[in-house]
Amino acid sequence: MTKKERAAAVTELLKSVYPEAVCALHYTHDYELLFATRLSAQCTDARVNIVTEKLFKQFPTLQSFADASEEEIAEAIKTCGLFRTKARDLKACAMMLIANYGGRVPDTMEELLKLPGVGRKTANLIRGDIFHEPGCVVADTHCIRISGRLGLTDGTKDPIKVEKQLREVLPPEESNDFCHRLVLHGRAVCTARTAKCELCPLCEWCDHFLS
């Protein structure tokens, strides 16, 4: 069986177990997903959602982020960790979106990567969830770990290499949801600390289980 055939089989199994492949971060506007993803660095999605519920009420528009001081934003997000750096990026990003993009989040990888604090993980997430463009959000450790265990990658921990290898085997129209589903599976079953192999529907494809 080729890797593409394996990827197709795993994709269908994941779709049956996790039919709702949605981003765990809560947002209403496109820039809110951008900001929430920046806050998620070294922080859980659950914590980010708690913080952003108040944050987006305190700063209800992109202009309000641009007008706020870094100290005000930092105080609002301090439980997310690295809050001073993240506050600087959120304010700078808001200012850049207003000045250069008319207050809209750009849709190309090249333009997204120009924004303060935005890396490939965030850019792929925005392109997939906002603009419905094929992408692989692989900076999450669940996605990296499980794709290696399933033999879809060579086991590398490098997010860029994992992204490239998954793009080679996944159907483009499935790639965004596939990564969301791997994250859900990593939280529910294939955890980093103790994989619950007896509950896993992917055992027959898992090199970790079969080894």
Short mmCIF file of C-alpha atoms in Angstrom, two decimals:
data_model
loop_
_atom_site.label_atom_id
_atom_site.label_comp_id
_atom_site.label_asym_id
_atom_site.label_seq_id
_atom_site.Cartn_x
_atom_site.Cartn_y
_atom_site.Cartn_z
CA MET A 1 0.00 0.00 0.00
CA THR A 2 1.31 3.42 -0.92
CA LYS A 3 1.43 6.34 1.50
CA LYS A 4 -1.32 8.07 -0.47
CA GLU A 5 -3.55 5.00 -0.13
CA ARG A 6 -2.77 4.82 3.58
CA ALA A 7 -3.51 8.53 3.96
CA ALA A 8 -6.85 8.09 2.18
CA ALA A 9 -7.84 5.21 4.46
CA VAL A 10 -6.83 7.10 7.61
CA THR A 11 -8.68 10.20 6.40
CA GLU A 12 -11.93 8.27 5.99
CA LEU A 13 -11.62 6.69 9.42
CA LEU A 14 -10.97 10.04 11.07
CA LYS A 15 -13.97 11.54 9.25
CA SER A 16 -16.22 8.83 10.67
CA VAL A 17 -14.97 9.36 14.23
CA TYR A 18 -14.69 13.16 14.13
CA PRO A 19 -17.25 14.36 11.59
CA GLU A 20 -17.10 17.94 12.87
CA ALA A 21 -13.53 18.98 12.06
CA VAL A 22 -13.61 22.50 13.43
CA CYS A 23 -10.93 24.76 14.79
CA ALA A 24 -10.94 24.71 18.59
CA LEU A 25 -10.33 28.46 18.81
CA HIS A 26 -13.39 30.70 19.12
CA TYR A 27 -13.71 33.73 16.85
CA THR A 28 -16.17 35.87 14.94
CA HIS A 29 -13.99 38.03 12.69
CA ASP A 30 -11.07 36.84 10.58
CA TYR A 31 -8.52 38.91 12.52
CA GLU A 32 -9.79 37.35 15.77
CA LEU A 33 -8.70 33.91 14.56
CA LEU A 34 -5.35 35.43 13.59
CA PHE A 35 -4.93 36.90 17.07
CA ALA A 36 -6.21 33.81 18.90
CA THR A 37 -3.73 31.63 17.03
CA ARG A 38 -0.90 33.97 18.03
CA LEU A 39 -2.01 33.68 21.66
CA SER A 40 -2.05 29.86 21.43
CA ALA A 41 1.75 29.64 21.24
CA GLN A 42 2.84 27.72 24.35
CA CYS A 43 -0.71 27.94 25.65
CA THR A 44 -3.75 25.65 25.47
CA ASP A 45 -6.67 26.44 23.20
CA ALA A 46 -8.97 26.20 26.23
CA ARG A 47 -7.04 28.95 28.00
CA VAL A 48 -6.96 31.09 24.86
CA ASN A 49 -10.75 30.84 24.51
CA ILE A 50 -11.20 32.00 28.11
CA VAL A 51 -8.88 34.96 27.51
CA THR A 52 -10.29 35.98 24.13
CA GLU A 53 -13.88 35.95 25.37
CA LYS A 54 -13.00 38.99 27.48
CA LEU A 55 -10.30 40.35 25.17
CA PHE A 56 -12.57 40.74 22.15
CA LYS A 57 -15.16 42.52 24.29
CA GLN A 58 -12.55 44.89 25.71
CA PHE A 59 -11.16 45.55 22.22
CA PRO A 60 -14.16 44.99 19.93
CA THR A 61 -12.59 46.26 16.70
CA LEU A 62 -9.29 46.08 14.90
CA GLN A 63 -8.93 49.83 15.40
CA SER A 64 -9.32 49.43 19.15
CA PHE A 65 -6.33 47.06 19.18
CA ALA A 66 -4.31 49.53 17.12
CA ASP A 67 -5.23 52.39 19.48
CA ALA A 68 -4.54 50.47 22.69
CA SER A 69 -1.17 50.51 24.40
CA GLU A 70 0.93 47.36 24.53
CA GLU A 71 0.57 47.47 28.31
CA GLU A 72 -3.24 47.43 28.10
CA ILE A 73 -3.23 44.44 25.76
CA ALA A 74 -0.58 42.66 27.83
CA GLU A 75 -2.68 43.03 30.97
CA ALA A 76 -5.66 41.47 29.19
CA ILE A 77 -3.69 38.44 27.94
CA LYS A 78 -1.19 37.89 30.76
CA THR A 79 -2.46 34.39 31.60
CA CYS A 80 -1.53 33.17 28.09
CA GLY A 81 2.22 33.28 28.68
CA LEU A 82 4.76 35.32 26.72
CA PHE A 83 2.15 38.04 27.07
CA ARG A 84 4.42 41.03 26.50
CA THR A 85 5.70 39.68 23.18
CA LYS A 86 2.21 38.64 22.13
CA ALA A 87 0.79 42.06 23.07
CA ARG A 88 3.42 43.76 20.94
CA ASP A 89 2.59 41.49 18.00
CA LEU A 90 -1.19 41.98 18.32
CA LYS A 91 -0.92 45.76 18.34
CA ALA A 92 1.61 45.83 15.48
CA CYS A 93 -0.46 43.37 13.47
CA ALA A 94 -3.62 45.45 13.92
CA MET A 95 -1.81 48.57 12.79
CA MET A 96 -0.38 46.78 9.74
CA LEU A 97 -3.73 45.28 8.74
CA ILE A 98 -5.33 48.72 8.85
CA ALA A 99 -2.49 50.54 7.12
CA ASN A 100 -1.64 48.00 4.42
CA TYR A 101 -4.72 45.80 3.90
CA GLY A 102 -7.73 48.00 4.55
CA GLY A 103 -8.49 46.23 7.79
CA ARG A 104 -8.77 42.82 6.13
CA VAL A 105 -6.61 39.75 6.69
CA PRO A 106 -4.72 38.91 3.46
CA ASP A 107 -5.26 35.53 1.82
CA THR A 108 -1.82 34.63 0.45
CA MET A 109 0.93 32.84 2.32
CA GLU A 110 3.43 35.51 1.27
CA GLU A 111 1.36 38.39 2.67
CA LEU A 112 0.33 36.55 5.83
CA LEU A 113 3.94 35.78 6.72
CA LYS A 114 4.72 39.50 6.62
CA LEU A 115 2.41 40.12 9.59
CA PRO A 116 4.03 40.40 13.05
CA GLY A 117 4.03 37.10 14.92
CA VAL A 118 2.60 35.08 12.03
CA GLY A 119 4.34 31.85 11.04
CA ARG A 120 3.36 29.01 8.74
CA LYS A 121 1.05 27.42 11.33
CA THR A 122 -1.04 30.56 11.62
CA ALA A 123 -0.91 31.28 7.90
CA ASN A 124 -2.07 27.77 6.99
CA LEU A 125 -4.86 27.94 9.56
CA ILE A 126 -6.10 31.28 8.23
CA ARG A 127 -5.91 30.14 4.61
CA GLY A 128 -7.81 26.97 5.45
CA ASP A 129 -10.46 28.15 7.89
CA ILE A 130 -11.07 31.65 6.52
CA PHE A 131 -10.33 31.32 2.80
CA HIS A 132 -10.87 27.55 2.37
CA GLU A 133 -7.53 27.05 0.67
CA PRO A 134 -5.74 23.69 1.09
CA GLY A 135 -3.17 23.74 3.86
CA CYS A 136 -1.61 21.64 6.59
CA VAL A 137 -1.56 23.10 10.10
CA VAL A 138 1.18 20.95 11.59
CA ALA A 139 2.80 23.05 14.31
CA ASP A 140 0.56 21.30 16.84
CA THR A 141 2.49 18.48 18.53
CA HIS A 142 -0.46 16.09 18.19
CA CYS A 143 -0.41 16.41 14.41
CA ILE A 144 3.36 15.93 14.22
CA ARG A 145 3.39 12.95 16.57
CA ILE A 146 0.41 11.06 15.17
CA SER A 147 1.23 11.58 11.48
CA GLY A 148 4.61 10.00 12.20
CA ARG A 149 3.09 7.08 14.09
CA LEU A 150 0.72 6.45 11.19
CA GLY A 151 3.61 6.27 8.75
CA LEU A 152 2.45 9.32 6.80
CA THR A 153 5.75 11.07 7.50
CA ASP A 154 9.25 9.82 8.23
CA GLY A 155 8.87 10.68 11.91
CA THR A 156 10.55 14.06 11.71
CA LYS A 157 9.61 16.64 14.35
CA ASP A 158 10.33 19.57 12.03
CA PRO A 159 6.95 21.24 11.29
CA ILE A 160 8.00 22.44 7.84
CA LYS A 161 9.14 18.96 6.83
CA VAL A 162 5.96 17.41 8.23
CA GLU A 163 3.86 19.93 6.30
CA LYS A 164 5.70 19.10 3.07
CA GLN A 165 5.36 15.35 3.55
CA LEU A 166 1.66 15.54 4.40
CA ARG A 167 0.98 17.73 1.38
CA GLU A 168 2.50 14.99 -0.78
CA VAL A 169 0.10 12.28 0.44
CA LEU A 170 -3.14 14.00 1.50
CA PRO A 171 -5.92 14.94 -0.92
CA PRO A 172 -5.74 18.77 -0.98
CA GLU A 173 -9.45 19.14 -0.26
CA GLU A 174 -9.05 17.06 2.92
CA SER A 175 -5.81 18.50 4.30
CA ASN A 176 -7.24 21.25 6.51
CA ASP A 177 -9.83 19.06 8.20
CA PHE A 178 -7.37 16.16 8.46
CA CYS A 179 -5.07 18.25 10.65
CA HIS A 180 -7.96 19.43 12.83
CA ARG A 181 -9.06 15.81 13.28
CA LEU A 182 -5.56 14.67 14.25
CA VAL A 183 -5.53 17.31 16.97
CA LEU A 184 -8.91 16.10 18.25
CA HIS A 185 -7.64 12.51 18.18
CA GLY A 186 -4.45 13.47 19.99
CA ARG A 187 -6.41 15.08 22.80
CA ALA A 188 -8.99 12.32 23.15
CA VAL A 189 -7.10 9.10 22.42
CA CYS A 190 -3.50 9.29 21.20
CA THR A 191 -2.23 11.53 23.98
CA ALA A 192 1.43 12.43 24.33
CA ARG A 193 1.70 10.94 27.80
CA THR A 194 -0.26 7.69 27.44
CA ALA A 195 -1.72 6.56 24.14
CA LYS A 196 -5.04 4.77 24.64
CA CYS A 197 -4.37 2.20 21.96
CA GLU A 198 -7.23 -0.05 23.08
CA LEU A 199 -9.67 2.73 22.12
CA CYS A 200 -7.99 3.78 18.89
CA PRO A 201 -9.73 3.12 15.55
CA LEU A 202 -6.43 3.70 13.73
CA CYS A 203 -4.48 0.81 15.27
CA GLU A 204 -4.21 -1.17 12.04
CA TRP A 205 -2.39 1.78 10.45
CA CYS A 206 -0.25 2.73 13.43
CA ASP A 207 3.44 1.84 13.37
CA HIS A 208 3.66 2.65 17.10
CA PHE A 209 0.94 0.08 17.93
CA LEU A 210 2.23 -2.57 15.54
CA SER A 211 5.89 -2.30 16.55
#
